[in-house]
Coordinates of C-alpha atoms in Angstrom, one line a residue:
M112 CA 2.1 -31.4 -73.6
E113 CA 2.5 -32.9 -77.1
L114 CA 4.6 -36.0 -77.6
L115 CA 6.2 -36.0 -81.0
R116 CA 7.6 -39.2 -82.6
N117 CA 10.6 -39.5 -84.9
H118 CA 11.2 -35.8 -84.6
S119 CA 14.2 -34.1 -86.2
L120 CA 16.8 -32.8 -83.8
R121 CA 18.6 -30.6 -86.4
P122 CA 16.9 -27.4 -85.2
Y123 CA 17.8 -28.1 -81.6
N124 CA 21.6 -28.5 -81.9
T125 CA 23.9 -25.7 -82.8
L126 CA 26.3 -28.0 -84.6
N127 CA 23.5 -28.4 -87.1
V128 CA 23.9 -32.2 -87.5
D129 CA 20.9 -34.3 -88.5
A130 CA 19.5 -36.8 -86.1
T131 CA 16.1 -38.0 -85.1
A132 CA 14.6 -38.5 -81.6
R133 CA 12.2 -41.4 -81.2
Y134 CA 10.2 -39.3 -78.8
F135 CA 10.4 -35.5 -78.2
A136 CA 8.5 -33.3 -75.8
R137 CA 8.7 -29.6 -75.1
I138 CA 8.6 -29.0 -71.3
R139 CA 7.1 -25.6 -70.4
H140 CA 5.9 -26.6 -66.9
V141 CA 7.3 -29.0 -64.3
D142 CA 4.2 -31.2 -64.4
Q143 CA 4.8 -31.9 -68.1
I144 CA 7.9 -34.0 -67.2
G145 CA 5.8 -36.7 -65.7
Q146 CA 3.3 -36.4 -68.5
A147 CA 6.0 -37.0 -71.1
L148 CA 7.3 -40.0 -69.2
A149 CA 3.8 -41.5 -69.0
A150 CA 3.2 -41.0 -72.7
A151 CA 6.4 -42.8 -73.6
P152 CA 6.8 -45.6 -71.1
E153 CA 9.0 -47.7 -73.4
A154 CA 11.6 -45.0 -73.6
E155 CA 14.7 -46.5 -71.8
R156 CA 16.9 -43.4 -72.4
I157 CA 16.0 -39.8 -71.4
L158 CA 17.9 -36.8 -72.6
V159 CA 17.3 -33.3 -71.2
L160 CA 18.1 -30.8 -73.9
G161 CA 18.6 -27.1 -73.4
G162 CA 20.0 -24.9 -76.1
G163 CA 21.7 -27.8 -77.8
S164 CA 25.0 -25.9 -77.8
N165 CA 27.1 -28.6 -76.2
V166 CA 25.9 -31.8 -77.7
V167 CA 27.0 -34.0 -80.6
F168 CA 24.5 -36.5 -81.9
R169 CA 26.5 -39.4 -83.4
S170 CA 23.3 -41.1 -84.5
D171 CA 19.5 -41.1 -83.9
F172 CA 18.4 -41.0 -80.3
S173 CA 16.2 -44.0 -79.4
G174 CA 14.7 -42.6 -76.3
L175 CA 12.8 -39.5 -75.1
V176 CA 14.2 -36.0 -75.5
L177 CA 12.8 -33.5 -72.9
K178 CA 13.3 -30.0 -74.4
N179 CA 13.6 -27.5 -71.5
E180 CA 11.4 -24.5 -72.3
I181 CA 10.5 -23.3 -68.8
R182 CA 10.7 -19.5 -68.8
G183 CA 11.0 -16.6 -66.4
I184 CA 13.5 -14.3 -64.9
R185 CA 12.9 -12.2 -61.8
I186 CA 14.6 -10.5 -58.9
V187 CA 13.8 -12.4 -55.7
R188 CA 15.9 -10.6 -53.1
S189 CA 18.2 -7.6 -52.6
D190 CA 20.2 -5.7 -50.1
D191 CA 22.6 -2.8 -50.2
A192 CA 25.4 -4.8 -51.7
H193 CA 23.8 -7.6 -53.8
V194 CA 20.8 -8.6 -55.8
W195 CA 19.6 -12.2 -56.1
I196 CA 18.1 -13.2 -59.5
E197 CA 16.1 -16.4 -60.2
S198 CA 16.0 -17.7 -63.7
R199 CA 14.1 -20.6 -65.0
G200 CA 16.1 -23.3 -66.8
G201 CA 14.6 -22.9 -70.3
E202 CA 15.7 -19.3 -70.6
E203 CA 18.5 -18.5 -73.0
W204 CA 21.7 -17.8 -71.1
Q205 CA 22.2 -14.5 -73.0
D206 CA 18.7 -13.3 -71.8
L207 CA 19.9 -13.6 -68.2
V208 CA 23.1 -11.7 -69.0
D209 CA 21.0 -8.9 -70.6
F210 CA 18.6 -8.8 -67.6
S211 CA 21.6 -8.3 -65.3
L212 CA 22.9 -5.5 -67.4
E213 CA 19.5 -3.8 -67.6
H214 CA 19.6 -3.6 -63.8
D215 CA 23.2 -2.3 -63.7
L216 CA 24.4 -5.4 -61.9
G217 CA 27.9 -6.9 -62.3
G218 CA 29.1 -10.5 -62.5
L219 CA 27.8 -12.0 -65.7
E220 CA 29.5 -9.7 -68.2
N221 CA 32.5 -12.1 -68.7
L222 CA 30.0 -14.8 -69.5
T223 CA 28.3 -12.9 -72.3
R224 CA 27.6 -14.5 -75.7
I225 CA 27.9 -18.1 -74.4
P226 CA 25.3 -20.0 -76.4
G227 CA 22.9 -22.3 -74.5
S228 CA 20.3 -22.4 -71.8
V229 CA 20.3 -21.4 -68.2
G230 CA 19.5 -24.9 -67.2
A231 CA 22.6 -26.3 -68.8
A232 CA 24.9 -23.7 -67.3
P233 CA 25.4 -25.3 -63.9
V234 CA 25.7 -28.8 -65.4
Q235 CA 28.7 -27.6 -67.4
N236 CA 29.8 -25.0 -64.9
I237 CA 30.2 -22.6 -67.9
G238 CA 33.0 -20.2 -67.8
A239 CA 35.0 -17.6 -69.8
Y240 CA 37.7 -15.0 -69.2
G241 CA 38.4 -15.9 -65.6
V242 CA 34.8 -16.3 -64.4
E243 CA 32.7 -19.4 -63.9
I244 CA 29.0 -19.7 -62.9
K245 CA 30.0 -21.3 -59.7
D246 CA 31.4 -18.0 -58.6
L247 CA 27.9 -16.4 -58.7
L248 CA 25.5 -19.3 -58.1
E249 CA 23.5 -19.6 -54.9
S250 CA 21.4 -22.7 -55.7
V251 CA 20.0 -25.0 -58.4
E252 CA 16.5 -26.2 -58.4
A253 CA 16.0 -29.5 -60.2
V254 CA 13.4 -32.3 -60.6
D255 CA 14.2 -35.9 -60.1
I256 CA 13.0 -37.2 -63.5
R257 CA 11.8 -40.6 -62.3
S258 CA 10.2 -39.6 -59.0
G259 CA 9.1 -36.1 -59.8
Q260 CA 10.4 -34.7 -56.5
V261 CA 11.8 -31.2 -56.6
R262 CA 15.2 -30.7 -54.9
T263 CA 17.3 -27.6 -54.3
F264 CA 21.1 -28.0 -54.5
S265 CA 23.4 -25.5 -52.7
N266 CA 26.5 -24.3 -54.5
S267 CA 28.7 -26.8 -52.5
E268 CA 26.3 -29.7 -53.2
C269 CA 26.8 -29.1 -57.0
R270 CA 30.5 -30.1 -56.6
F271 CA 31.7 -27.8 -59.2
G272 CA 35.0 -28.3 -61.0
Y273 CA 36.5 -27.1 -64.2
R274 CA 33.6 -27.4 -66.7
D275 CA 32.3 -30.0 -64.3
S276 CA 29.6 -30.7 -61.7
I277 CA 27.8 -33.5 -59.9
F278 CA 25.2 -33.4 -62.8
K279 CA 27.9 -34.9 -65.1
H280 CA 28.8 -37.7 -62.8
E281 CA 26.7 -39.3 -59.9
L282 CA 23.5 -37.5 -61.0
K283 CA 24.1 -37.6 -64.8
G284 CA 20.8 -37.9 -66.6
L285 CA 18.8 -38.1 -63.4
F286 CA 17.7 -34.5 -62.9
F287 CA 16.0 -31.8 -65.0
V288 CA 17.2 -28.4 -64.0
T289 CA 14.2 -26.1 -63.6
G290 CA 15.9 -23.0 -62.4
I291 CA 18.9 -21.3 -60.7
V292 CA 19.4 -18.4 -58.3
I293 CA 22.5 -16.2 -58.7
R294 CA 23.8 -13.4 -56.5
L295 CA 25.2 -10.4 -58.3
A296 CA 27.0 -7.3 -56.9
R297 CA 25.9 -3.7 -57.1
Q298 CA 29.6 -2.7 -57.0
P299 CA 31.2 -5.5 -59.1
E300 CA 34.8 -6.8 -59.0
Y301 CA 35.9 -6.8 -62.6
H302 CA 38.0 -9.5 -64.2
I303 CA 40.0 -8.1 -67.0
E304 CA 43.2 -10.1 -66.8
Y305 CA 42.4 -12.7 -69.4
G306 CA 43.1 -12.7 -73.1
D307 CA 42.8 -9.4 -75.0
I308 CA 40.4 -7.7 -72.6
R309 CA 42.7 -4.9 -71.4
K310 CA 43.8 -4.2 -75.0
K311 CA 40.2 -4.0 -76.1
L312 CA 39.2 -1.7 -73.3
E313 CA 42.1 0.6 -74.2
E314 CA 40.4 1.1 -77.6
Y315 CA 37.5 2.8 -75.8
G316 CA 39.6 5.6 -74.5
D317 CA 38.8 7.1 -71.1
Q318 CA 35.3 5.6 -70.7
P319 CA 34.8 4.5 -67.1
L320 CA 34.7 0.7 -66.7
S321 CA 31.2 -0.7 -66.1
P322 CA 29.5 -4.0 -66.6
R323 CA 28.1 -2.8 -69.9
L324 CA 31.4 -1.6 -71.2
L325 CA 33.1 -4.9 -70.2
E326 CA 30.3 -6.9 -71.8
R327 CA 30.7 -4.9 -75.0
A328 CA 34.5 -5.6 -75.0
I329 CA 34.1 -9.3 -74.5
S330 CA 31.3 -9.5 -77.1
E331 CA 33.5 -7.9 -79.7
I332 CA 36.4 -10.2 -78.8
R333 CA 34.2 -13.3 -79.1
A334 CA 32.7 -12.1 -82.4
V335 CA 36.2 -12.1 -84.0
K336 CA 37.3 -15.4 -82.6
L337 CA 34.2 -17.5 -82.5
P338 CA 31.7 -18.4 -85.3
D339 CA 28.1 -17.6 -84.9
P340 CA 26.3 -21.0 -84.8
R341 CA 23.4 -19.4 -86.7
E342 CA 25.7 -19.0 -89.6
L343 CA 28.2 -21.9 -89.2
G344 CA 27.4 -25.0 -87.2
N345 CA 29.5 -25.4 -84.1
C346 CA 29.1 -26.1 -80.4
G347 CA 31.7 -23.7 -79.0
S348 CA 34.8 -24.9 -77.4
F349 CA 34.9 -28.6 -78.2
F350 CA 37.7 -29.4 -75.8
K351 CA 38.6 -28.4 -72.3
N352 CA 41.9 -26.7 -71.6
C353 CA 44.5 -29.0 -70.1
I354 CA 45.3 -28.9 -66.4
V355 CA 48.7 -30.2 -65.4
T356 CA 51.0 -30.3 -62.4
P357 CA 53.9 -27.9 -62.1
D358 CA 56.3 -30.8 -62.7
D359 CA 54.6 -31.9 -65.9
F360 CA 54.5 -28.3 -67.0
E361 CA 58.2 -27.8 -66.5
R362 CA 58.8 -31.0 -68.5
L363 CA 56.8 -29.7 -71.4
R364 CA 58.3 -26.3 -71.3
T365 CA 61.8 -27.8 -71.7
S366 CA 60.8 -29.0 -75.1
Y367 CA 58.4 -26.2 -75.9
P368 CA 59.7 -22.9 -74.5
A369 CA 56.8 -20.9 -76.1
L370 CA 54.2 -23.0 -74.3
P371 CA 51.5 -20.6 -73.1
F372 CA 49.9 -21.1 -69.6
F373 CA 47.8 -19.8 -66.8
R374 CA 48.6 -20.5 -63.2
E375 CA 45.6 -21.7 -61.2
H376 CA 44.9 -20.8 -57.6
T377 CA 45.3 -24.5 -56.8
G378 CA 48.9 -24.3 -58.0
Q379 CA 48.2 -26.4 -61.1
I380 CA 48.9 -25.1 -64.6
K381 CA 46.3 -24.5 -67.3
I382 CA 47.5 -25.0 -70.8
P383 CA 45.4 -23.7 -73.7
S384 CA 44.3 -26.7 -75.7
A385 CA 43.9 -24.5 -78.8
W386 CA 47.6 -23.9 -78.8
L387 CA 48.3 -27.7 -78.6
I388 CA 45.9 -28.4 -81.4
E389 CA 47.4 -25.7 -83.6
Q390 CA 50.9 -26.9 -83.0
C391 CA 49.8 -30.3 -84.3
G392 CA 48.7 -28.7 -87.6
W393 CA 44.9 -29.0 -87.2
K394 CA 43.9 -25.4 -87.3
G395 CA 41.9 -24.9 -90.5
W396 CA 41.9 -28.6 -91.4
R397 CA 38.9 -29.8 -93.3
S398 CA 37.5 -33.1 -94.6
G399 CA 34.2 -32.8 -96.4
D400 CA 32.1 -30.5 -94.2
A401 CA 33.7 -31.5 -90.9
A402 CA 36.5 -29.0 -90.0
V403 CA 38.6 -27.2 -87.5
Y404 CA 37.7 -23.5 -87.5
P405 CA 40.5 -21.4 -89.2
Q406 CA 40.3 -18.6 -86.6
H407 CA 40.3 -20.8 -83.5
A408 CA 41.6 -24.4 -83.2
L409 CA 39.3 -25.2 -80.3
I410 CA 36.2 -25.0 -82.4
L411 CA 35.0 -27.9 -84.6
V412 CA 32.6 -26.8 -87.3
N413 CA 30.0 -28.2 -89.7
Y414 CA 30.1 -26.5 -93.0
G415 CA 26.7 -27.9 -93.9
A416 CA 26.4 -31.7 -94.5
A417 CA 28.7 -33.2 -91.8
D418 CA 27.1 -35.7 -89.5
G419 CA 27.8 -36.3 -85.9
E420 CA 29.9 -39.4 -86.5
Q421 CA 32.2 -37.4 -88.8
I422 CA 32.6 -34.6 -86.1
Y423 CA 33.3 -37.3 -83.5
D424 CA 35.9 -39.0 -85.7
L425 CA 37.6 -35.7 -86.2
S426 CA 37.8 -35.1 -82.5
E427 CA 39.2 -38.6 -81.9
R428 CA 42.0 -37.9 -84.5
I429 CA 42.8 -34.6 -82.8
I430 CA 42.9 -36.2 -79.3
A431 CA 45.3 -38.9 -80.6
S432 CA 47.5 -36.3 -82.3
V433 CA 47.9 -34.2 -79.2
R434 CA 48.5 -37.3 -77.1
D435 CA 51.2 -38.5 -79.4
T436 CA 52.9 -35.1 -79.6
F437 CA 52.7 -33.7 -76.1
G438 CA 51.7 -36.7 -74.0
L439 CA 48.5 -34.9 -72.9
V440 CA 45.0 -36.3 -73.2
L441 CA 42.4 -33.7 -74.3
E442 CA 39.0 -33.9 -72.7
R443 CA 35.9 -33.0 -74.7
E444 CA 33.6 -30.2 -73.4
A445 CA 31.0 -31.3 -75.9
Q446 CA 28.6 -34.1 -74.7
I447 CA 28.7 -37.1 -77.1
I448 CA 25.2 -38.6 -77.5

């Protein structure tokens, strides 16, 4: 384990903003967590970094960054109906999706092309097109950063919510996710009711629906709507969608009859934040190199030289605008550092 000092974080965040970590260590084995802490005893703040696809560095980081690079994906159990896969936290999320497809297993296809690491997935409870990781996850293995003890969290112990988990609240910053176990079906239940999925599948003619075909459809949809962070700095959906009560929804729909929505199983109503932002005139807005993506108002982008503070300021202006117009308060998906 090598401890780096004053190390640039630009290569490690998909928003491509420049920032420096006072201390930086690549963690490829659990034992290296303790080694890094011992090598930087004066570091008061610790940040576990995965793929860097959900962070905004407003300034330099004065503490220790632990870059999760623990690798490995394997099948650990199977029966006639399901297969259990263990993935280490430093794997790219897409590599886990591809592994499942190579074994003709269903469940992850709706979550394809989500940038980031496996270790960050349960922290954020990543989701797309009607599926969240909580629907598939059996357990999370994590290391208590300070004590070094390994703990296994069951699905229920993770306290998953919409883009939320216990790791963003009571246990925020306290654990390093070393791996997860997911359960996938040999005969999957497909989720094709969201967005343009059905329309895209119709373009393929009479091809039988399969995990690979659905993954292809969603990949093509995402390619049109979302910028590739390798080509244009971004951290995916910057804001969560708004969840409101039925009464609040009816109040809004009186003023905005075209208001789009999805009804949650809880009875609450989900309103696409992209629509709210677009109605406020932000879609395609740009100041310097900080901008709102012209093809999707939920994406904030860096055209090259924007810093984290400029991106953060833009998000603050959007939040204020939506609040003043609709009376709704947007929540960021992106983690502000």
